[in-house]
Tab-separated table of C-alpha atoms in Angstrom:
chain	number	residue	atom	x	y	z
A	1	MET	CA	0.000	0.000	0.000
A	2	SER	CA	1.492	3.340	-1.074
A	3	ALA	CA	1.875	5.908	1.691
A	4	VAL	CA	0.941	8.682	-0.739
A	5	ALA	CA	-2.595	10.089	-0.932
A	6	PRO	CA	-4.244	10.717	-4.337
A	7	ASP	CA	-3.503	14.446	-4.053
A	8	GLY	CA	0.238	13.704	-3.821
A	9	ARG	CA	0.763	14.406	-0.119
A	10	LYS	CA	2.160	11.861	2.318
A	11	MET	CA	-0.596	9.888	4.021
A	12	LEU	CA	-1.229	10.500	7.698
A	13	ARG	CA	-0.506	7.646	10.097
A	14	LEU	CA	-4.257	7.348	10.687
A	15	GLU	CA	-4.877	7.040	6.943
A	16	VAL	CA	-2.216	4.337	6.625
A	17	ARG	CA	-3.870	2.426	9.475
A	18	ASN	CA	-7.325	2.856	7.924
A	19	SER	CA	-6.092	1.615	4.557
A	20	GLN	CA	-5.119	-1.737	6.082
A	21	THR	CA	-8.849	-2.533	6.297
A	22	PRO	CA	-10.292	-3.398	2.854
A	23	ILE	CA	-13.323	-1.489	1.573
A	24	GLU	CA	-16.435	-3.178	2.942
A	25	ARG	CA	-19.061	-4.860	0.762
A	26	LYS	CA	-22.342	-2.959	0.977
A	27	PRO	CA	-25.473	-4.832	2.071
A	28	GLU	CA	-28.383	-5.263	-0.317
A	29	TRP	CA	-30.429	-2.413	1.174
A	30	ILE	CA	-27.738	0.157	0.317
A	31	LYS	CA	-28.907	0.814	-3.214
A	32	THR	CA	-30.982	3.380	-5.049
A	33	ARG	CA	-33.269	3.280	-8.020
A	34	ALA	CA	-33.077	6.111	-10.537
A	35	LYS	CA	-36.426	7.897	-10.848
A	36	MET	CA	-35.959	10.566	-13.481
A	37	GLY	CA	-39.019	12.801	-13.396
A	38	PRO	CA	-39.575	15.811	-15.671
A	39	GLU	CA	-38.140	18.377	-13.237
A	40	TYR	CA	-34.979	16.305	-12.742
A	41	THR	CA	-34.499	15.864	-16.493
A	42	ALA	CA	-34.939	19.590	-17.135
A	43	MET	CA	-32.559	20.470	-14.303
A	44	GLN	CA	-29.920	18.042	-15.571
A	45	LYS	CA	-29.993	19.592	-19.047
A	46	LEU	CA	-29.809	23.105	-17.606
A	47	VAL	CA	-26.872	22.359	-15.308
A	48	LYS	CA	-24.949	20.769	-18.170
A	49	SER	CA	-25.675	23.522	-20.694
A	50	GLU	CA	-24.818	26.323	-18.254
A	51	GLY	CA	-21.703	24.626	-16.862
A	52	LEU	CA	-23.008	24.832	-13.285
A	53	HIS	CA	-21.513	22.880	-10.380
A	54	THR	CA	-23.482	21.277	-7.553
A	55	VAL	CA	-22.465	18.956	-4.737
A	56	CYS	CA	-25.396	16.779	-5.798
A	57	GLN	CA	-23.695	15.778	-9.042
A	58	GLU	CA	-20.036	16.009	-8.102
A	59	ALA	CA	-20.418	13.911	-4.940
A	60	GLY	CA	-22.647	11.387	-6.717
A	61	CYS	CA	-25.427	11.827	-4.154
A	62	PRO	CA	-27.932	8.947	-4.306
A	63	ASN	CA	-30.828	11.316	-3.641
A	64	ILE	CA	-30.244	13.653	-6.576
A	65	TYR	CA	-33.336	12.435	-8.443
A	66	GLU	CA	-35.704	13.255	-5.599
A	67	CYS	CA	-34.086	16.550	-4.609
A	68	TRP	CA	-33.856	17.920	-8.126
A	69	GLU	CA	-37.450	16.892	-8.742
A	70	ASP	CA	-38.316	19.222	-5.831
A	71	ARG	CA	-36.014	21.900	-7.341
A	72	GLU	CA	-33.550	21.647	-4.468
A	73	ALA	CA	-29.754	21.554	-4.803
A	74	THR	CA	-26.592	21.862	-2.701
A	75	PHE	CA	-23.526	24.012	-3.352
A	76	LEU	CA	-20.041	23.833	-1.808
A	77	ILE	CA	-18.282	27.147	-1.116
A	78	GLY	CA	-14.813	28.124	0.060
A	79	GLY	CA	-12.819	25.901	-2.272
A	80	ASP	CA	-11.958	22.208	-2.318
A	81	GLN	CA	-9.348	22.171	0.471
A	82	CYS	CA	-10.430	22.031	4.116
A	83	THR	CA	-8.206	23.171	6.986
A	84	ARG	CA	-9.527	20.333	9.163
A	85	ARG	CA	-9.705	16.592	8.639
A	86	CYS	CA	-12.667	14.453	9.655
A	87	ASP	CA	-12.110	10.714	9.242
A	88	PHE	CA	-15.348	10.169	7.302
A	89	CYS	CA	-15.195	13.127	4.910
A	90	GLN	CA	-14.118	12.889	1.280
A	91	ILE	CA	-13.033	16.550	1.043
A	92	ASP	CA	-9.253	16.879	1.001
A	93	THR	CA	-7.314	18.549	3.798
A	94	GLY	CA	-4.710	21.116	2.826
A	95	LYS	CA	-3.890	24.774	2.291
A	96	PRO	CA	-6.855	26.519	0.639
A	97	GLU	CA	-6.619	28.977	-2.229
A	98	ALA	CA	-7.093	32.687	-1.524
A	99	LEU	CA	-10.657	33.705	-0.658
A	100	ASP	CA	-12.777	34.193	-3.782
A	101	ARG	CA	-14.945	37.180	-2.864
A	102	ASP	CA	-16.974	36.874	-6.064
A	103	GLU	CA	-18.094	33.327	-5.276
A	104	PRO	CA	-21.281	34.345	-3.396
A	105	ARG	CA	-22.520	36.326	-6.413
A	106	ARG	CA	-21.856	33.414	-8.772
A	107	VAL	CA	-23.620	30.934	-6.491
A	108	GLY	CA	-26.581	33.315	-6.391
A	109	GLU	CA	-26.625	33.411	-10.190
A	110	SER	CA	-26.592	29.600	-10.336
A	111	VAL	CA	-29.557	29.462	-7.961
A	112	VAL	CA	-31.426	31.946	-10.170
A	113	THR	CA	-30.572	30.020	-13.346
A	114	MET	CA	-31.723	26.733	-11.812
A	115	ASP	CA	-34.861	28.427	-10.440
A	116	LEU	CA	-34.458	26.617	-7.125
A	117	ASN	CA	-37.107	26.511	-4.436
A	118	TYR	CA	-34.513	25.612	-1.807
A	119	ALA	CA	-30.715	25.823	-1.804
A	120	THR	CA	-28.384	24.223	0.710
A	121	ILE	CA	-25.017	25.929	1.077
A	122	THR	CA	-22.180	24.036	2.683
A	123	GLY	CA	-18.450	24.558	2.646
A	124	VAL	CA	-15.037	23.796	3.989
A	125	ALA	CA	-13.549	25.005	7.265
A	126	ARG	CA	-11.336	28.052	6.596
A	127	ASP	CA	-9.213	28.414	9.717
A	128	ASP	CA	-6.692	30.258	7.534
A	129	LEU	CA	-9.027	33.284	7.463
A	130	ALA	CA	-9.365	35.734	10.352
A	131	ASP	CA	-13.148	35.255	10.472
A	132	GLY	CA	-13.019	31.539	9.654
A	133	GLY	CA	-14.930	32.243	6.451
A	134	ALA	CA	-17.968	33.712	8.223
A	135	TRP	CA	-18.331	36.565	5.711
A	136	LEU	CA	-18.276	34.116	2.799
A	137	TYR	CA	-21.079	32.008	4.264
A	138	ALA	CA	-23.169	35.044	5.205
A	139	GLU	CA	-22.665	36.845	1.898
A	140	THR	CA	-23.725	33.759	-0.051
A	141	VAL	CA	-27.044	33.740	1.809
A	142	ARG	CA	-27.474	37.471	1.219
A	143	GLN	CA	-26.754	37.108	-2.498
A	144	ILE	CA	-29.239	34.264	-2.962
A	145	HIS	CA	-31.960	36.126	-1.101
A	146	ALA	CA	-31.299	39.357	-3.002
A	147	GLN	CA	-31.059	37.776	-6.446
A	148	THR	CA	-34.247	35.724	-6.003
A	149	ALA	CA	-36.290	38.455	-4.304
A	150	GLY	CA	-38.459	38.926	-7.397
A	151	ARG	CA	-38.890	35.228	-8.175
A	152	GLU	CA	-42.443	34.435	-9.231
A	153	ALA	CA	-42.631	31.331	-7.023
A	154	GLY	CA	-41.184	33.223	-4.054
A	155	ARG	CA	-37.684	33.919	-2.785
A	156	THR	CA	-35.402	30.878	-2.733
A	157	LYS	CA	-35.053	29.518	0.778
A	158	VAL	CA	-31.533	28.868	2.033
A	159	GLU	CA	-30.215	26.243	4.398
A	160	LEU	CA	-26.721	27.134	5.606
A	161	LEU	CA	-24.594	24.212	6.806
A	162	ILE	CA	-21.674	25.729	8.705
A	163	PRO	CA	-18.475	24.661	10.477
A	164	ASP	CA	-18.218	25.779	14.104
A	165	PHE	CA	-16.084	28.942	13.558
A	166	ASN	CA	-14.573	27.913	16.919
A	167	ALA	CA	-17.861	29.230	18.385
A	168	GLU	CA	-16.448	32.764	18.164
A	169	ALA	CA	-19.221	35.255	18.862
A	170	ASP	CA	-18.370	37.757	16.106
A	171	ALA	CA	-18.153	35.104	13.406
A	172	LEU	CA	-21.421	33.477	14.452
A	173	ALA	CA	-23.137	36.882	14.667
A	174	GLU	CA	-22.070	37.621	11.077
A	175	VAL	CA	-23.492	34.313	9.879
A	176	PHE	CA	-26.714	34.575	11.879
A	177	SER	CA	-27.312	38.132	10.607
A	178	SER	CA	-27.747	36.806	7.059
A	179	ARG	CA	-30.930	35.064	8.289
A	180	PRO	CA	-30.859	31.737	6.452
A	181	GLU	CA	-34.157	29.897	6.679
A	182	VAL	CA	-32.315	27.012	8.380
A	183	LEU	CA	-28.981	27.085	10.221
A	184	ALA	CA	-27.398	23.631	10.218
A	185	HIS	CA	-24.324	22.446	12.081
A	186	ASN	CA	-23.637	18.735	11.982
A	187	VAL	CA	-22.409	17.005	15.128
A	188	GLU	CA	-22.083	13.759	13.116
A	189	THR	CA	-21.088	11.352	15.909
A	190	VAL	CA	-21.229	10.629	19.640
A	191	PRO	CA	-18.971	12.010	22.427
A	192	ARG	CA	-16.929	8.845	23.113
A	193	ILE	CA	-15.476	8.644	19.592
A	194	PHE	CA	-15.874	12.312	18.634
A	195	LYS	CA	-12.227	13.330	19.091
A	196	ARG	CA	-10.984	10.399	17.020
A	197	ILE	CA	-13.465	11.007	14.205
A	198	ARG	CA	-13.470	14.839	14.253
A	199	PRO	CA	-10.206	15.978	15.898
A	200	GLY	CA	-10.617	19.580	14.753
A	201	PHE	CA	-14.008	19.952	16.456
A	202	ARG	CA	-15.365	19.542	19.986
A	203	TYR	CA	-18.719	17.954	20.820
A	204	GLU	CA	-19.755	20.511	23.437
A	205	ARG	CA	-18.663	23.387	21.216
A	206	SER	CA	-20.808	22.066	18.382
A	207	LEU	CA	-23.796	21.866	20.723
A	208	ASP	CA	-23.084	25.467	21.753
A	209	VAL	CA	-23.201	26.625	18.116
A	210	ILE	CA	-26.664	25.085	17.787
A	211	THR	CA	-27.791	26.706	21.037
A	212	GLN	CA	-26.581	30.125	19.896
A	213	ALA	CA	-28.335	29.742	16.537
A	214	ARG	CA	-31.603	28.827	18.246
A	215	GLU	CA	-31.255	31.794	20.614
A	216	ALA	CA	-30.815	33.996	17.530
A	217	GLY	CA	-34.254	32.845	16.367
A	218	LEU	CA	-33.072	30.567	13.571
A	219	ILE	CA	-34.460	27.136	12.755
A	220	THR	CA	-31.723	24.684	13.740
A	221	LYS	CA	-30.653	21.373	12.257
A	222	SER	CA	-28.001	18.684	12.712
A	223	ASN	CA	-26.970	15.258	11.457
A	224	LEU	CA	-25.797	11.951	12.929
A	225	ILE	CA	-23.808	9.398	10.917
A	226	LEU	CA	-24.091	5.803	12.125
A	227	GLY	CA	-21.629	2.972	11.628
A	228	MET	CA	-18.403	4.569	12.884
A	229	GLY	CA	-18.178	2.744	16.210
A	230	GLU	CA	-21.010	4.216	18.268
A	231	THR	CA	-23.460	2.108	20.282
A	232	ARG	CA	-27.234	2.227	19.973
A	233	GLU	CA	-27.518	3.765	23.450
A	234	GLU	CA	-25.014	6.474	22.542
A	235	VAL	CA	-27.124	7.452	19.540
A	236	SER	CA	-30.127	7.912	21.828
A	237	ASP	CA	-28.037	10.041	24.190
A	238	ALA	CA	-26.796	12.198	21.302
A	239	LEU	CA	-30.351	12.727	20.072
A	240	ARG	CA	-31.310	13.995	23.516
A	241	ASP	CA	-28.176	16.168	23.759
A	242	LEU	CA	-28.943	17.821	20.443
A	243	HIS	CA	-32.586	18.440	21.269
A	244	ASP	CA	-31.658	19.850	24.677
A	245	ALA	CA	-29.206	22.180	22.902
A	246	GLY	CA	-32.028	23.572	20.773
A	247	CYS	CA	-31.881	21.427	17.646
A	248	GLU	CA	-35.243	21.249	15.845
A	249	LEU	CA	-34.481	19.139	12.766
A	250	ILE	CA	-32.366	15.990	12.591
A	251	THR	CA	-31.149	13.672	9.850
A	252	ILE	CA	-29.758	10.216	10.639
A	253	THR	CA	-27.759	8.251	8.078
A	254	GLN	CA	-25.444	5.318	7.414
A	255	TYR	CA	-21.708	5.948	7.069
A	256	LEU	CA	-20.407	5.027	3.613
A	257	ARG	CA	-16.626	4.929	3.413
A	258	PRO	CA	-15.306	7.281	0.690
A	259	SER	CA	-11.960	5.479	0.252
A	260	ALA	CA	-9.560	3.076	1.945
A	261	ARG	CA	-7.876	6.071	3.618
A	262	HIS	CA	-11.038	6.802	5.584
A	263	HIS	CA	-12.455	5.294	8.756
A	264	PRO	CA	-13.635	1.689	8.239
A	265	VAL	CA	-17.348	0.935	8.462
A	266	GLU	CA	-17.908	-0.572	11.910
A	267	ARG	CA	-21.444	-1.794	11.255
A	268	TRP	CA	-24.252	-1.669	8.727
A	269	VAL	CA	-27.324	-0.317	10.467
A	270	LYS	CA	-30.404	-2.233	9.371
A	271	PRO	CA	-33.421	-0.356	7.984
A	272	HIS	CA	-35.644	-1.240	10.948
A	273	GLU	CA	-33.228	0.533	13.323
A	274	PHE	CA	-33.537	3.726	11.284
A	275	VAL	CA	-37.321	3.458	11.624
A	276	GLU	CA	-36.947	2.997	15.384
A	277	LEU	CA	-34.646	6.024	15.595
A	278	LYS	CA	-37.124	8.169	13.695
A	279	ASP	CA	-39.862	7.182	16.132
A	280	GLU	CA	-37.520	7.909	19.033
A	281	ALA	CA	-36.552	11.337	17.680
A	282	ASP	CA	-40.210	12.179	17.099
A	283	ALA	CA	-40.966	11.215	20.705
A	284	ILE	CA	-38.094	13.367	21.993
A	285	GLY	CA	-39.749	16.339	20.323
A	286	TYR	CA	-37.932	17.101	17.072
A	287	SER	CA	-39.975	19.111	14.580
A	288	GLY	CA	-38.749	17.048	11.645
A	289	VAL	CA	-36.786	13.815	11.237
A	290	MET	CA	-35.280	12.045	8.223
A	291	SER	CA	-33.749	8.675	9.095
A	292	GLY	CA	-32.489	6.071	6.655
A	293	PRO	CA	-29.408	4.369	5.194
A	294	LEU	CA	-29.158	6.750	2.232
A	295	VAL	CA	-30.461	9.907	3.883
A	296	ARG	CA	-28.016	12.813	3.664
A	297	SER	CA	-28.142	16.012	5.706
A	298	SER	CA	-29.658	17.982	2.812
A	299	TYR	CA	-32.136	15.236	1.836
A	300	ARG	CA	-35.671	16.602	1.445
A	301	ALA	CA	-34.407	19.718	3.215
A	302	GLY	CA	-37.280	21.889	2.052
A	303	ARG	CA	-39.832	19.486	3.490
A	304	LEU	CA	-38.092	19.395	6.865
A	305	PHE	CA	-37.997	23.202	6.896
A	306	GLN	CA	-41.740	23.281	6.242
A	307	GLN	CA	-42.333	20.873	9.131
A	308	ALA	CA	-40.350	23.142	11.449
A	309	MET	CA	-42.355	26.172	10.320
A	310	GLU	CA	-45.610	24.325	10.920
A	311	ARG	CA	-44.473	23.241	14.389
A	312	ARG	CA	-43.446	26.795	15.266
A	313	GLY	CA	-46.785	28.084	14.007
A	314	THR	CA	-48.693	25.551	16.087
A	315	GLU	CA	-46.688	26.389	19.193
A	316	SER	CA	-47.216	30.109	18.578
A	317	VAL	CA	-50.977	29.605	18.369
A	318	HIS	CA	-50.985	27.562	21.580
A	319	GLN	CA	-48.981	30.240	23.378
A	320	THR	CA	-51.460	32.973	22.427
A	321	VAL	CA	-54.583	31.031	23.344
């Protein structure tokens, strides 16, 4: 096994150790069926003809058919090099290019061209920047909202999936001020294995980001990836931790190993367990839950947002009665 990563850098000791475990064979329930409806077909032609770039296509997301049919798409900002390394993530770690201050405008134009109902914006951690990239995230939301303000079907809604910005108040305030419809920050795993899986993040700090977003009046969302060494009981504890921190929407998914350099799959969670976890999350009090082997954090994002709005409306009515 070569100790050189595909991008030419020397592999980390952790990556060398991971690569000693062969890629796991996926179980029969980890498969998708292409359902190419008219909206998806039209979107595919448009994206190709306009030379647009979405995470949906470039990451080979299994849910692209459903999301594009709903006119929803995900964009990655900040470049293709992350300043942190999570053991499950396919994005490369390295020194990023200089900040592209025109990127928010171009993403806004892509959203307009695709006539999206709902756009999810995610990105890399930019610890090389003084504000951690907070302006970039916030400005992208502002550009999408401004450029779609006159849209016949209504302004495009934005879900902003952020890193933790080290929970720095000024950076979070900048991001929150852009008023995305949903503020997402993914915890991804449970406390016991968190440091090993996400060494650049801290579990409690991630919970604090969600709490601050909720206190700022934003709809909050997070994600849990199963199959990286957690126990069933730890998943239940994490669901309660997130809800207690102010998280309203949750997605729960199966870990799929991007390459041999990444963390091995510890277990394949069976479909019935995802159903049980959805029921459990509903009982805890989440406004919206998506739970399944091929669910991703942006899967059916617009529908989850609508569920959160309906829950908030119901609670508001009850409070005024």
